[in-house]
Coordinates of C-alpha atoms in Angstrom, one line a residue:
M1 CA 8.6 -23.6 -11.0
H2 CA 7.7 -22.0 -7.8
S3 CA 6.0 -18.6 -7.3
P4 CA 7.8 -16.3 -5.0
P5 CA 7.3 -15.5 -1.4
Y6 CA 6.4 -11.8 -1.9
N7 CA 7.3 -9.1 0.3
L8 CA 5.0 -6.1 -0.3
T9 CA 8.1 -4.2 0.3
N10 CA 10.2 -5.9 -2.3
N11 CA 10.3 -9.7 -2.2
I12 CA 8.8 -10.7 -5.6
F13 CA 12.2 -10.9 -7.2
S14 CA 14.0 -12.5 -4.3
S15 CA 12.9 -16.0 -5.0
L16 CA 12.9 -16.1 -8.8
F17 CA 16.4 -16.1 -9.9
D18 CA 19.5 -18.1 -9.1
E19 CA 21.8 -15.2 -8.6
E20 CA 23.2 -13.3 -5.7
Q21 CA 20.4 -12.1 -3.6
I22 CA 18.7 -9.1 -5.0
P23 CA 17.7 -6.4 -2.6
S24 CA 14.1 -6.0 -1.8
S25 CA 11.8 -3.3 -3.0
S26 CA 8.1 -3.5 -2.7
I27 CA 5.3 -5.9 -1.8
V28 CA 5.4 -7.3 -5.3
V29 CA 9.0 -6.9 -6.2
N30 CA 10.3 -9.7 -3.9
D31 CA 7.8 -12.2 -5.0
I32 CA 9.0 -12.0 -8.6
V33 CA 12.6 -12.2 -7.6
N34 CA 12.1 -15.0 -5.1
V35 CA 10.2 -17.0 -7.7
D36 CA 13.0 -16.9 -10.3
N37 CA 15.8 -17.5 -7.8
W38 CA 13.9 -20.6 -6.6
E39 CA 13.0 -21.7 -10.1
S40 CA 16.6 -21.6 -11.3
K41 CA 17.8 -23.6 -8.4
Q42 CA 15.1 -26.2 -8.8
F43 CA 15.7 -26.2 -12.5
N44 CA 19.4 -27.0 -12.0
N45 CA 18.9 -29.4 -9.1
N46 CA 16.4 -31.5 -11.0
N47 CA 18.6 -31.4 -14.2
T48 CA 15.7 -30.1 -16.1
T49 CA 16.5 -29.3 -19.7
T50 CA 14.9 -26.9 -22.1
T51 CA 13.3 -28.8 -24.9
T52 CA 12.2 -27.6 -28.3
I53 CA 8.8 -28.9 -29.2
N54 CA 7.5 -28.3 -32.7
P55 CA 6.0 -26.1 -34.0
S56 CA 7.0 -23.7 -31.2
P57 CA 9.7 -23.9 -28.5
V58 CA 8.4 -24.7 -25.0
C59 CA 10.5 -25.0 -21.9
I60 CA 9.9 -27.7 -19.3
E61 CA 10.2 -26.9 -15.6
R62 CA 9.2 -28.4 -12.4
Y63 CA 6.4 -26.8 -10.4
D64 CA 7.1 -26.5 -6.7
Y65 CA 4.2 -25.8 -4.4
Y66 CA 4.1 -22.8 -2.1
E67 CA 5.2 -23.2 1.5
S68 CA 2.2 -24.0 3.6
T69 CA 2.2 -21.0 6.0
E70 CA 2.7 -18.6 3.1
K71 CA 0.0 -20.2 1.0
W72 CA -2.6 -20.2 3.7
L73 CA -1.7 -16.8 5.1
L74 CA -1.6 -14.9 1.8
G75 CA -3.9 -17.1 -0.2
V76 CA -6.8 -17.6 2.2
F77 CA -6.4 -15.6 5.4
A78 CA -5.5 -12.4 3.6
L79 CA -8.5 -12.7 1.2
P80 CA -11.2 -11.2 3.4
F81 CA -8.8 -8.4 4.4
I82 CA -8.3 -7.6 0.7
L83 CA -11.9 -7.7 -0.2
C84 CA -13.0 -5.6 2.8
G85 CA -10.1 -3.2 2.1
L86 CA -11.2 -2.8 -1.5
L87 CA -14.7 -2.0 -0.4
A88 CA -13.5 0.3 2.3
N89 CA -11.1 2.3 0.0
G90 CA -13.7 2.4 -2.7
M91 CA -16.1 4.0 -0.2
S92 CA -13.4 6.4 1.0
I93 CA -12.7 7.5 -2.5
L94 CA -16.4 8.2 -3.0
I95 CA -16.7 10.1 0.3
F96 CA -13.5 12.2 0.0
S97 CA -14.5 13.2 -3.5
N98 CA -17.8 14.5 -2.2
R99 CA -18.0 18.3 -2.4
H100 CA -18.5 18.6 1.4
M101 CA -15.2 16.8 2.0
R102 CA -13.3 18.6 -0.8
K103 CA -13.7 21.9 1.1
Q104 CA -10.8 20.9 3.4
S105 CA -7.5 20.5 1.6
V106 CA -6.3 17.9 4.1
N107 CA -8.9 15.6 2.7
W108 CA -7.3 15.8 -0.8
Y109 CA -4.3 13.8 0.7
L110 CA -6.8 11.2 2.1
L111 CA -8.5 10.9 -1.3
V112 CA -5.2 10.1 -3.1
L113 CA -4.2 7.8 -0.2
G114 CA -7.4 5.8 -0.5
T115 CA -6.9 5.5 -4.3
S116 CA -3.3 4.3 -3.9
D117 CA -4.3 1.8 -1.2
F118 CA -7.1 0.5 -3.5
V119 CA -4.5 -0.1 -6.3
I120 CA -2.2 -1.9 -3.8
L121 CA -4.9 -4.2 -2.7
L122 CA -6.1 -4.9 -6.2
G123 CA -2.5 -5.8 -7.2
A124 CA -2.0 -7.8 -4.1
F125 CA -5.0 -10.0 -4.9
S126 CA -3.8 -10.5 -8.5
V127 CA -0.1 -11.2 -7.6
L128 CA -0.1 -12.6 -4.1
T129 CA -3.5 -14.1 -3.3
L130 CA -4.7 -15.4 -6.6
P131 CA -1.9 -17.8 -7.4
R132 CA -1.8 -19.3 -3.9
L133 CA -5.6 -19.6 -3.7
S134 CA -5.6 -21.2 -7.2
E135 CA -3.0 -23.7 -6.1
I136 CA -5.2 -24.7 -3.1
L137 CA -8.2 -25.0 -5.4
V138 CA -6.1 -26.8 -8.1
W139 CA -7.3 -24.1 -10.5
W140 CA -4.3 -23.6 -12.8
T141 CA -6.1 -21.1 -15.0
G142 CA -6.1 -18.7 -12.0
T143 CA -2.4 -19.2 -11.5
A144 CA -1.8 -18.5 -15.2
I145 CA -3.8 -15.3 -15.1
S146 CA -1.8 -14.1 -12.1
Y147 CA 1.5 -14.7 -13.7
Y148 CA 0.4 -13.1 -17.0
V149 CA -0.7 -9.8 -15.2
T150 CA 2.2 -9.7 -12.7
P151 CA 4.6 -7.7 -14.9
V152 CA 2.1 -4.9 -15.1
F153 CA 0.6 -5.1 -11.6
Y154 CA 4.1 -5.3 -10.2
A155 CA 4.9 -1.8 -11.6
L156 CA 1.5 -0.4 -10.7
M157 CA 1.8 -1.6 -7.1
T158 CA 5.3 -0.2 -6.6
M159 CA 4.0 3.2 -7.9
A160 CA 1.0 3.0 -5.6
Q161 CA 3.2 2.1 -2.6
T162 CA 5.5 5.0 -3.2
I163 CA 2.5 7.4 -3.5
S164 CA 1.0 5.9 -0.3
V165 CA 4.2 6.4 1.7
W166 CA 4.8 9.9 0.5
M167 CA 1.2 11.0 0.7
T168 CA 1.3 10.0 4.3
V169 CA 4.5 12.1 4.7
A170 CA 2.9 15.1 2.9
M171 CA -0.2 14.9 5.0
S172 CA 1.9 14.8 8.2
L173 CA 3.9 17.9 7.1
H174 CA 0.6 19.6 6.3
R175 CA -0.7 19.0 9.7
F176 CA 2.6 19.9 11.4
I177 CA 2.5 23.4 9.7
G178 CA -1.1 23.9 10.6
V179 CA -0.6 22.9 14.3
C180 CA 2.9 24.2 15.0
F181 CA 2.8 27.3 12.8
P182 CA -0.9 28.4 12.8
Y183 CA -0.2 32.0 11.8
Q184 CA 1.9 31.1 8.8
S185 CA -0.2 28.1 7.7
G186 CA -2.8 30.2 5.9
R187 CA -0.1 31.6 3.6
V188 CA 1.8 28.4 3.1
L189 CA -1.1 25.8 2.8
T190 CA -3.0 27.4 0.0
A191 CA -5.1 25.3 -2.3
R192 CA -2.6 25.9 -5.1
N193 CA 0.4 24.8 -3.0
V194 CA -1.4 21.7 -1.8
K195 CA -2.4 20.7 -5.3
G196 CA 1.2 21.2 -6.3
I197 CA 2.5 19.0 -3.5
I198 CA 0.1 16.2 -4.4
G199 CA 0.8 16.5 -8.1
G200 CA 4.5 16.5 -7.4
V201 CA 4.3 13.3 -5.2
I202 CA 2.3 11.5 -7.9
L203 CA 4.6 12.5 -10.7
T204 CA 7.8 11.7 -8.7
A205 CA 6.4 8.3 -7.8
V206 CA 5.6 7.5 -11.4
L207 CA 9.0 8.5 -12.6
F208 CA 10.8 6.7 -9.7
N209 CA 9.0 3.5 -10.6
I210 CA 8.7 3.8 -14.4
F211 CA 11.4 1.3 -15.1
R212 CA 9.6 -1.4 -13.1
F213 CA 7.5 -2.0 -16.3
F214 CA 10.7 -3.2 -17.9
E215 CA 12.0 -5.5 -15.1
V216 CA 9.8 -8.5 -15.4
T217 CA 8.7 -10.7 -18.3
F218 CA 7.4 -14.2 -18.6
E219 CA 7.9 -17.4 -20.6
V220 CA 5.3 -20.1 -21.0
C221 CA 6.6 -23.5 -19.9
W222 CA 5.3 -27.0 -19.5
M223 CA 5.1 -27.7 -15.7
E224 CA 5.9 -31.0 -14.3
P225 CA 4.4 -32.9 -12.4
I226 CA 1.1 -31.0 -12.7
G227 CA 1.0 -31.4 -16.5
V228 CA -0.1 -27.8 -17.5
E229 CA 1.5 -24.9 -19.3
L230 CA 2.1 -21.9 -17.1
P231 CA 3.9 -18.6 -17.5
V232 CA 7.2 -18.5 -15.7
L233 CA 8.3 -15.1 -14.4
R234 CA 11.8 -14.0 -15.7
M235 CA 14.0 -11.0 -14.9
T236 CA 14.9 -8.8 -17.8
A237 CA 18.4 -7.7 -18.6
L238 CA 17.7 -4.4 -16.9
R239 CA 16.7 -6.1 -13.7
Q240 CA 19.8 -8.2 -13.8
N241 CA 22.1 -5.2 -14.4
E242 CA 24.6 -5.0 -11.6
L243 CA 24.8 -1.2 -11.6
Y244 CA 21.0 -0.8 -11.8
R245 CA 20.4 -3.1 -8.9
K246 CA 23.1 -1.5 -6.7
L247 CA 21.9 2.1 -7.3
F248 CA 18.2 1.5 -7.3
Y249 CA 17.6 -1.3 -4.8
E250 CA 20.5 -1.0 -2.4
W251 CA 20.4 2.8 -2.2
A252 CA 17.5 4.7 -3.7
Y253 CA 14.7 2.3 -2.7
T254 CA 15.9 1.8 0.9
L255 CA 16.3 5.6 1.4
I256 CA 13.2 6.8 -0.4
M257 CA 10.8 4.1 0.8
F258 CA 12.1 3.5 4.3
V259 CA 14.8 5.6 5.9
V260 CA 13.7 9.1 4.9
P261 CA 9.9 8.7 5.3
F262 CA 10.2 6.8 8.6
T263 CA 12.5 9.5 10.0
V264 CA 10.3 12.4 8.9
L265 CA 7.1 10.8 10.1
I266 CA 8.5 10.0 13.6
A267 CA 10.1 13.5 14.0
V268 CA 7.1 15.5 12.7
N269 CA 4.4 13.5 14.5
S270 CA 6.3 13.7 17.7
M271 CA 6.1 17.5 17.5
V272 CA 2.4 17.3 16.5
I273 CA 1.7 15.1 19.5
G274 CA 3.4 17.7 21.7
A275 CA 1.3 20.4 20.2
I276 CA -1.9 18.3 20.8
H277 CA -0.9 18.0 24.4
K278 CA -0.6 21.7 24.8
S279 CA -3.9 22.2 23.0
R280 CA -5.7 19.9 25.4
K281 CA -4.5 22.0 28.3
I282 CA -5.8 25.1 26.6
H283 CA -9.1 23.3 25.9
A284 CA -9.3 22.2 29.6
K285 CA -8.9 25.8 30.7
L286 CA -11.6 27.0 28.3
N287 CA -14.0 24.4 29.7
V288 CA -13.7 26.0 33.1
R289 CA -14.7 29.4 31.7
E290 CA -18.0 30.6 30.4
G291 CA -18.7 32.3 27.1
N292 CA -16.0 30.5 25.1
G293 CA -18.3 28.1 23.2
A294 CA -17.2 28.9 19.7
R295 CA -13.5 28.8 20.6
K296 CA -13.9 25.6 22.5
Q297 CA -15.7 23.9 19.6
E298 CA -13.0 25.1 17.1
L299 CA -10.2 23.8 19.3
A300 CA -11.9 20.5 19.8
K301 CA -12.2 20.0 16.1
E302 CA -8.5 20.8 15.6
I303 CA -7.5 18.3 18.3
S304 CA -9.7 15.6 16.8
T305 CA -8.4 16.2 13.3
S306 CA -4.8 16.1 14.5
I307 CA -5.3 12.9 16.5
M308 CA -6.9 11.2 13.5
L309 CA -4.0 12.1 11.3
V310 CA -1.5 10.9 13.9
A311 CA -3.4 7.7 14.3
I312 CA -3.1 7.1 10.5
V313 CA 0.6 7.6 10.8
I314 CA 1.0 5.3 13.8
A315 CA -0.9 2.6 11.9
F316 CA 1.4 3.1 9.0
L317 CA 4.5 2.8 11.1
L318 CA 3.3 -0.3 13.0
C319 CA 2.3 -2.1 9.8
N320 CA 5.4 -1.2 7.9
T321 CA 8.1 -1.7 10.6
L322 CA 8.4 -5.4 9.9
A323 CA 8.7 -4.7 6.2
F324 CA 11.5 -2.3 7.0
A325 CA 13.2 -5.0 9.2
V326 CA 12.9 -7.5 6.3
N327 CA 14.5 -5.0 4.0
L328 CA 17.4 -4.5 6.4
L329 CA 17.9 -8.3 6.7
E330 CA 18.1 -8.5 3.0
K331 CA 20.6 -5.7 2.8
L332 CA 22.7 -7.5 5.4
D333 CA 22.5 -10.7 3.4
F334 CA 20.8 -12.4 6.3
Q335 CA 18.3 -14.5 4.4
G336 CA 17.9 -17.7 6.4
L337 CA 14.8 -19.3 7.9
L338 CA 13.9 -16.2 9.9
Y339 CA 13.9 -14.0 6.8
I340 CA 11.8 -16.6 4.9
R341 CA 9.3 -16.8 7.7
L342 CA 9.0 -13.0 8.1
V343 CA 8.3 -12.2 4.5
P344 CA 4.7 -13.4 4.3
W345 CA 3.8 -11.7 7.6
S346 CA 5.3 -8.4 6.5
N347 CA 3.2 -8.7 3.3
W348 CA 0.1 -9.3 5.4
L349 CA 0.7 -6.3 7.6
V350 CA 1.1 -4.1 4.6
L351 CA -2.2 -5.4 3.3
C352 CA -3.8 -4.6 6.7
N353 CA -2.4 -1.1 6.6
A354 CA -4.1 -0.5 3.2
S355 CA -7.4 -1.8 4.6
I356 CA -7.8 -0.3 8.1
N357 CA -7.9 3.5 7.6
I358 CA -11.7 3.4 7.3
C359 CA -11.8 2.5 11.0
I360 CA -9.8 5.5 11.9
Y361 CA -11.9 7.8 9.8
C362 CA -15.1 6.5 11.4
I363 CA -13.8 6.9 14.9
F364 CA -12.6 10.5 14.5
S365 CA -14.6 12.1 11.6
E366 CA -18.2 12.9 12.2
R367 CA -18.6 14.1 8.6
Y368 CA -17.1 10.9 7.2
R369 CA -19.5 8.9 9.3
A370 CA -22.5 11.0 8.1
L371 CA -21.6 10.5 4.5
L372 CA -20.8 6.8 5.0
F373 CA -24.3 6.1 6.5
Y374 CA -25.9 8.2 3.8
Y375 CA -24.2 6.2 1.0
L376 CA -25.0 2.9 2.7
R377 CA -28.7 3.9 2.9
C378 CA -28.6 4.8 -0.8
F379 CA -27.1 1.5 -1.7
K380 CA -29.6 -0.3 0.4
R381 CA -32.4 1.4 -1.6
K382 CA -31.0 -0.2 -4.8
G383 CA -28.5 2.5 -5.3
G384 CA -31.2 4.8 -4.3
G385 CA -32.3 8.2 -5.1
G386 CA -31.5 11.4 -3.4
D387 CA -28.9 14.0 -4.1
I388 CA -25.7 13.5 -2.1
N389 CA -24.9 17.2 -2.6
N390 CA -28.0 18.1 -0.7
Q391 CA -27.0 18.8 2.9
N392 CA -30.5 18.2 4.1
N393 CA -30.4 14.7 2.8
I394 CA -27.1 14.0 4.5
G395 CA -28.2 15.2 7.8
F396 CA -25.6 17.8 8.8
N397 CA -24.8 21.4 8.0
G398 CA -21.3 22.3 6.9
T399 CA -20.5 24.7 9.8
S400 CA -21.1 22.3 12.6
M401 CA -18.7 19.6 11.5
S402 CA -15.1 18.9 12.1
F403 CA -12.5 19.4 9.5
L404 CA -12.8 15.8 8.3

């Protein structure tokens, strides 16, 4: 049995089963599929037979080791990114849930984005890194744990990915309205409407991916030549259904996770960048004049906030473009050596995207930095005292900070 080369955009399933290639879906999806495709081929090639061993039936399969580049990239090199990303997103969740940050509705998107990225990284460790690292360490218990939890984490990761993608889109649209239609934004971007959008994205993502829980199962088999029992990932009847695969993976997934969000993000943020350029010209004119201090400060905050959100989108597009390309290669049935080589790197880039937003927040958000340093000081003092809700403790007052 061989565990799949995952594609955080869909490649779990691509290597699991000996069937016509199944389209990709999410970071975890392709790994499951790839594992079973490979397993079935190896099972047939090695003339392995299923044997009944009393008192319970046990299948016998041949364990195949992970490809070297994939194993070291996702099993070792990705590990510090995942651990740092988990800490960074945990800190972002703490900071954006603080009452000072909750005053700005745009931070609600970032709170949900940090939570979804945390789930993606947690699932990536369990499904991608743990089995490869366990193979390197010859710790088969870790491999077994990974395969046991994969059916659940697979579904949770796909939900989190959908939420992450569309929360980025919603955040971009929010900023687009605020920058390009400032006079209408107060009426449109009310707290109630923003909560409705966020709730709608989460609910839609859950419903869109709910059947993922019923796509993967496992069977415990005796693995040769390593001489241990391990779970073997199997596709359920639902996942093998021709109509389901065609409608969901070939059409719905590609459109909802790639084509539509990429198109919207590029179009909307191009207009936001144009608006930022105009705002900079206005800001430059105000700098020449006297007596416009309040207006200049407000405009500077708006520009900084817009640039930060655009930077988040650019990072998202850069890190997910390769995953989009891998998805297209799969749709075109071009799954040769190039495809196999690109899958691990596309996974790694998705993991990077889920880990690096804290850097963008620290660069552009003074309030985020202030809260981050405050929490770090508290943790250094053994989880230390002090009320984070006390503005004097944090070291800023709410009116002098940027939106973020």
